Tab-separated table of C-alpha atoms in Angstrom:
chain	number	residue	atom	x	y	z
V	247	UNK	CA	1.267	17.585	-8.193
V	248	UNK	CA	-0.254	14.416	-9.551
V	249	UNK	CA	-3.560	13.672	-7.889
V	250	UNK	CA	-6.429	11.235	-8.072
V	251	UNK	CA	-10.106	12.019	-8.006
V	252	UNK	CA	-11.522	11.881	-4.535
V	253	UNK	CA	-14.094	9.275	-3.720
V	254	UNK	CA	-16.319	8.339	-0.833
V	255	UNK	CA	-15.280	5.924	1.874
V	256	UNK	CA	-15.570	3.130	-0.682
V	257	UNK	CA	-12.100	4.257	-1.773
V	258	UNK	CA	-10.920	3.455	1.758
V	259	UNK	CA	-11.685	-0.198	1.212
V	260	UNK	CA	-9.906	-1.585	-1.822
V	261	UNK	CA	-6.308	-0.506	-1.137
V	262	UNK	CA	-6.395	-1.722	2.495
V	263	UNK	CA	-7.797	-4.980	1.095
V	264	UNK	CA	-4.776	-5.364	-1.198
V	265	UNK	CA	-2.417	-4.890	1.722
V	266	UNK	CA	-4.483	-7.182	3.946
V	267	UNK	CA	-4.389	-9.987	1.371
V	268	UNK	CA	-0.663	-9.424	0.811
V	269	UNK	CA	-0.125	-9.820	4.546
V	270	UNK	CA	-2.326	-12.915	4.653
V	271	UNK	CA	-0.136	-14.763	2.132
V	272	UNK	CA	3.110	-13.427	3.623
V	273	UNK	CA	5.342	-16.012	5.290
V	274	UNK	CA	8.532	-14.605	6.759
V	275	UNK	CA	9.567	-17.962	8.264
V	276	UNK	CA	10.735	-19.416	4.967
V	277	UNK	CA	13.303	-16.652	4.412
V	278	UNK	CA	16.597	-15.629	5.870
V	279	UNK	CA	17.233	-11.894	5.660
V	280	UNK	CA	19.387	-12.370	2.566
V	281	UNK	CA	16.830	-14.634	0.879
V	282	UNK	CA	14.016	-12.207	1.650
V	283	UNK	CA	15.880	-9.269	0.142
V	284	UNK	CA	16.760	-11.274	-2.965
V	285	UNK	CA	13.157	-12.476	-3.332
V	286	UNK	CA	11.697	-8.978	-3.075
V	287	UNK	CA	14.245	-7.481	-5.445
V	288	UNK	CA	13.365	-10.106	-8.051
V	289	UNK	CA	9.622	-10.088	-7.385
V	290	UNK	CA	8.934	-6.386	-6.807
V	291	UNK	CA	11.805	-4.024	-7.576
V	292	UNK	CA	12.924	-5.453	-10.918
V	293	UNK	CA	9.334	-5.450	-12.306
V	294	UNK	CA	8.916	-1.908	-10.951
V	295	UNK	CA	12.024	-0.591	-12.691
V	296	UNK	CA	11.283	-2.540	-15.876
V	297	UNK	CA	7.687	-1.349	-16.344
V	298	UNK	CA	8.551	2.173	-15.219
V	299	UNK	CA	11.264	2.526	-17.861
V	300	UNK	CA	9.200	0.727	-20.499
V	301	UNK	CA	6.212	3.053	-20.065
V	302	UNK	CA	8.550	6.036	-19.822
V	303	UNK	CA	9.956	5.195	-23.265
V	304	UNK	CA	6.421	4.933	-24.627
V	305	UNK	CA	5.547	8.291	-23.053
V	306	UNK	CA	8.654	9.972	-24.481
V	307	UNK	CA	8.205	8.589	-27.982
V	308	UNK	CA	4.421	8.505	-28.396
V	309	UNK	CA	2.165	9.805	-25.663
V	310	UNK	CA	4.098	12.981	-24.965
V	311	UNK	CA	3.087	14.193	-28.403
V	312	UNK	CA	-0.641	13.820	-27.630
V	313	UNK	CA	-0.969	14.403	-23.893
V	314	UNK	CA	0.313	17.649	-22.478
V	315	UNK	CA	2.430	17.016	-19.370
V	316	UNK	CA	4.608	19.778	-17.989
V	317	UNK	CA	7.726	17.650	-17.517
V	318	UNK	CA	11.206	17.609	-18.954
V	319	UNK	CA	12.341	14.268	-20.319
V	320	UNK	CA	14.748	13.678	-17.418
V	321	UNK	CA	12.353	14.487	-14.567
V	322	UNK	CA	10.590	11.081	-14.605
V	323	UNK	CA	14.018	9.535	-14.008
V	324	UNK	CA	14.139	11.421	-10.728
V	325	UNK	CA	10.635	10.130	-10.075
V	326	UNK	CA	11.944	6.587	-10.601
V	327	UNK	CA	14.498	7.058	-7.829
V	328	UNK	CA	12.232	8.979	-5.437
V	329	UNK	CA	9.267	6.672	-6.136
V	330	UNK	CA	6.414	8.836	-4.899
V	331	UNK	CA	3.401	9.810	-7.059
V	332	UNK	CA	2.923	12.926	-4.911
V	333	UNK	CA	6.390	14.313	-5.584
V	334	UNK	CA	6.086	17.037	-8.271
V	335	UNK	CA	4.128	14.720	-10.556
V	336	UNK	CA	7.354	13.102	-11.775
V	337	UNK	CA	5.623	9.692	-11.943
V	338	UNK	CA	2.600	10.983	-13.810
V	339	UNK	CA	3.360	8.977	-16.970
V	340	UNK	CA	2.535	5.811	-14.974
V	341	UNK	CA	1.687	6.793	-11.406
V	342	UNK	CA	-0.115	3.531	-10.610
V	343	UNK	CA	3.276	1.869	-10.192
V	344	UNK	CA	3.478	3.524	-6.760
V	345	UNK	CA	2.022	0.341	-5.295
V	346	UNK	CA	5.173	-1.703	-5.955
V	347	UNK	CA	7.726	0.380	-4.005
V	348	UNK	CA	5.080	0.926	-1.327
V	349	UNK	CA	4.528	-2.824	-0.982
V	350	UNK	CA	8.292	-3.362	-0.855
V	351	UNK	CA	8.594	-0.916	2.047
V	352	UNK	CA	5.642	-2.443	3.921
V	353	UNK	CA	6.895	-6.008	3.523
V	354	UNK	CA	10.414	-5.054	4.561
V	355	UNK	CA	9.239	-3.281	7.727
V	356	UNK	CA	6.986	-6.180	8.736
V	357	UNK	CA	9.716	-8.711	7.983
V	358	UNK	CA	12.178	-6.850	10.218
V	359	UNK	CA	9.597	-6.590	13.008
V	360	UNK	CA	8.675	-10.273	12.891
V	361	UNK	CA	12.286	-11.416	12.667
V	362	UNK	CA	13.874	-9.178	15.281
V	363	UNK	CA	11.137	-8.244	17.771
V	364	UNK	CA	10.322	-11.224	20.031
V	365	UNK	CA	6.814	-10.582	21.368
V	366	UNK	CA	3.517	-9.894	19.623
V	367	UNK	CA	2.749	-7.140	22.135
V	368	UNK	CA	5.806	-5.237	20.958
V	369	UNK	CA	4.796	-5.890	17.349
V	370	UNK	CA	1.436	-4.219	17.919
V	371	UNK	CA	3.022	-1.253	19.691
V	372	UNK	CA	5.553	-0.686	16.892
V	373	UNK	CA	2.963	-1.042	14.119
V	374	UNK	CA	0.607	1.340	15.934
V	375	UNK	CA	3.309	3.976	16.413
V	376	UNK	CA	4.422	3.744	12.781
V	377	UNK	CA	0.803	3.959	11.588
V	378	UNK	CA	0.222	7.111	13.639
V	379	UNK	CA	3.422	8.648	12.277
V	380	UNK	CA	2.155	7.884	8.774
V	381	UNK	CA	-1.140	9.628	9.440
V	382	UNK	CA	0.767	12.658	10.740
V	383	UNK	CA	2.989	12.885	7.663
V	384	UNK	CA	1.875	15.462	5.115
V	385	UNK	CA	4.966	15.289	2.905
V	386	UNK	CA	5.664	13.096	-0.090
V	387	UNK	CA	8.378	10.885	1.389
V	388	UNK	CA	10.752	8.730	-0.686
V	389	UNK	CA	9.541	5.291	-1.710
V	390	UNK	CA	5.976	6.087	-0.683
V	391	UNK	CA	6.917	5.883	2.989
V	392	UNK	CA	4.118	8.293	3.935
V	393	UNK	CA	1.647	5.924	2.232
V	394	UNK	CA	3.281	2.718	3.447
V	395	UNK	CA	3.132	3.535	7.167
V	396	UNK	CA	-0.679	3.924	7.395
V	397	UNK	CA	-1.078	0.768	5.283
V	398	UNK	CA	1.295	-1.181	7.518
V	399	UNK	CA	-1.542	-1.998	9.924
V	400	UNK	CA	-3.606	-3.792	7.270
V	401	UNK	CA	-0.675	-5.913	6.149
V	402	UNK	CA	0.139	-6.857	9.731
V	403	UNK	CA	-3.477	-7.725	10.573
V	404	UNK	CA	-3.583	-9.955	7.491
V	405	UNK	CA	-0.433	-11.682	8.728
V	406	UNK	CA	-2.005	-12.221	12.159
V	407	UNK	CA	-5.250	-13.645	10.790
V	408	UNK	CA	-3.314	-16.197	8.761
V	409	UNK	CA	-2.678	-18.027	12.049
V	410	UNK	CA	-6.396	-18.492	12.744
V	411	UNK	CA	-8.044	-21.801	11.960
V	412	UNK	CA	-11.365	-20.713	10.492
V	413	UNK	CA	-12.572	-24.316	10.496
V	414	UNK	CA	-13.050	-23.958	14.244
V	415	UNK	CA	-15.690	-21.269	13.768
V	416	UNK	CA	-19.325	-21.935	13.012
V	417	UNK	CA	-19.805	-20.840	9.416
V	418	UNK	CA	-23.214	-19.308	10.061
V	419	UNK	CA	-21.638	-16.827	12.487
V	420	UNK	CA	-18.928	-15.966	9.984
V	421	UNK	CA	-21.601	-15.401	7.328
V	422	UNK	CA	-23.647	-13.261	9.734
V	423	UNK	CA	-20.553	-11.193	10.501
V	424	UNK	CA	-19.939	-10.539	6.812
V	425	UNK	CA	-23.581	-9.554	6.276
V	426	UNK	CA	-23.442	-7.082	9.181
V	427	UNK	CA	-20.165	-5.567	7.949
V	428	UNK	CA	-21.383	-5.294	4.357
V	429	UNK	CA	-24.674	-3.720	5.451
V	430	UNK	CA	-22.944	-1.168	7.665
V	431	UNK	CA	-20.504	-0.355	4.879
V	432	UNK	CA	-23.266	0.253	2.340
V	433	UNK	CA	-25.212	2.300	4.867
V	434	UNK	CA	-22.132	4.369	5.660
V	435	UNK	CA	-21.621	5.179	1.968
V	436	UNK	CA	-25.026	6.861	1.936
V	437	UNK	CA	-24.771	8.836	5.180
V	438	UNK	CA	-21.246	10.233	5.028
V	439	UNK	CA	-19.305	12.562	2.788
V	440	UNK	CA	-15.916	11.473	4.095
V	441	UNK	CA	-13.244	11.940	1.429
V	442	UNK	CA	-10.468	9.380	1.242
V	443	UNK	CA	-7.454	9.339	-1.037
V	444	UNK	CA	-4.700	7.095	0.280
V	445	UNK	CA	-2.296	7.942	-2.533
V	446	UNK	CA	-2.538	11.629	-1.654
V	447	UNK	CA	-2.446	10.925	2.118
V	448	UNK	CA	-6.007	12.157	2.559
V	449	UNK	CA	-7.960	10.083	5.084
V	450	UNK	CA	-10.793	12.394	6.062
V	451	UNK	CA	-12.109	11.354	9.459
V	452	UNK	CA	-9.419	8.872	10.526
V	453	UNK	CA	-11.585	6.854	12.992
V	454	UNK	CA	-14.160	6.464	10.215
V	455	UNK	CA	-11.463	5.463	7.765
V	456	UNK	CA	-10.120	2.870	10.216
V	457	UNK	CA	-13.517	1.285	10.811
V	458	UNK	CA	-14.528	0.898	7.188
V	459	UNK	CA	-11.060	0.059	5.901
C-alpha cells in the first residue's frame, strides 16, 4: 500500500485547516442542486481527471523507467476510478491528488445537509455521526470516503464560523485566544508522541487529534 511518513500532531493541523478554509468560503445558497453539481464537476472533477491522466502518461513514458513501482500499466486506471491512495497503491504515481475527490465528497455531503435538513441541531447530529463512522472505518473506501468523513467536521465548522461577525469581538481577546492556542499547540508537540496520518486513516489518540486539529 502507498503510505506517507508519520509525523507528530503537527500533521493533524494542516489538512484540517485546508478543509476548514474550504468550508469558510463555501456558499451553498448561490446554487441549485444542478448548478452545484455542474460547478463541482468543472472545478474539481475535471481537473482531477486531467492531472491524473497527464501525470500517468508521464509516469508510463518517463518515470517508470527510473523509479521502480510494482504496478502494471492499467492498474493506475483502476486507481483513477476508485480514487483512494490507500487502495493497493494504484495512485502512487501521483497520490497527492487524493485531496480533490475527497473535497468533492465533503462538499457534496455538506451541500445536501444544508439544503435538505432544516435545523442546525440536526446538522450537528448528522455531521457528528458521520465523523464517528469515519473514525471507525479502517478500509480504503472509494473516493476517499473514509478520509472525507472525519474531515467533514472541519469543513462544517468553517461554514458555521462564516456567519460570525468578527468585528463585534474585541481584537485583543481574539489575539489572546490565538496566542493561547499557538502556545498550547507548540507545547503539545514537545510532550506527546501521538502519530497522525489522515491519508492513511491513522489518528492516534482521537481526543488529542480533535483538540489540536
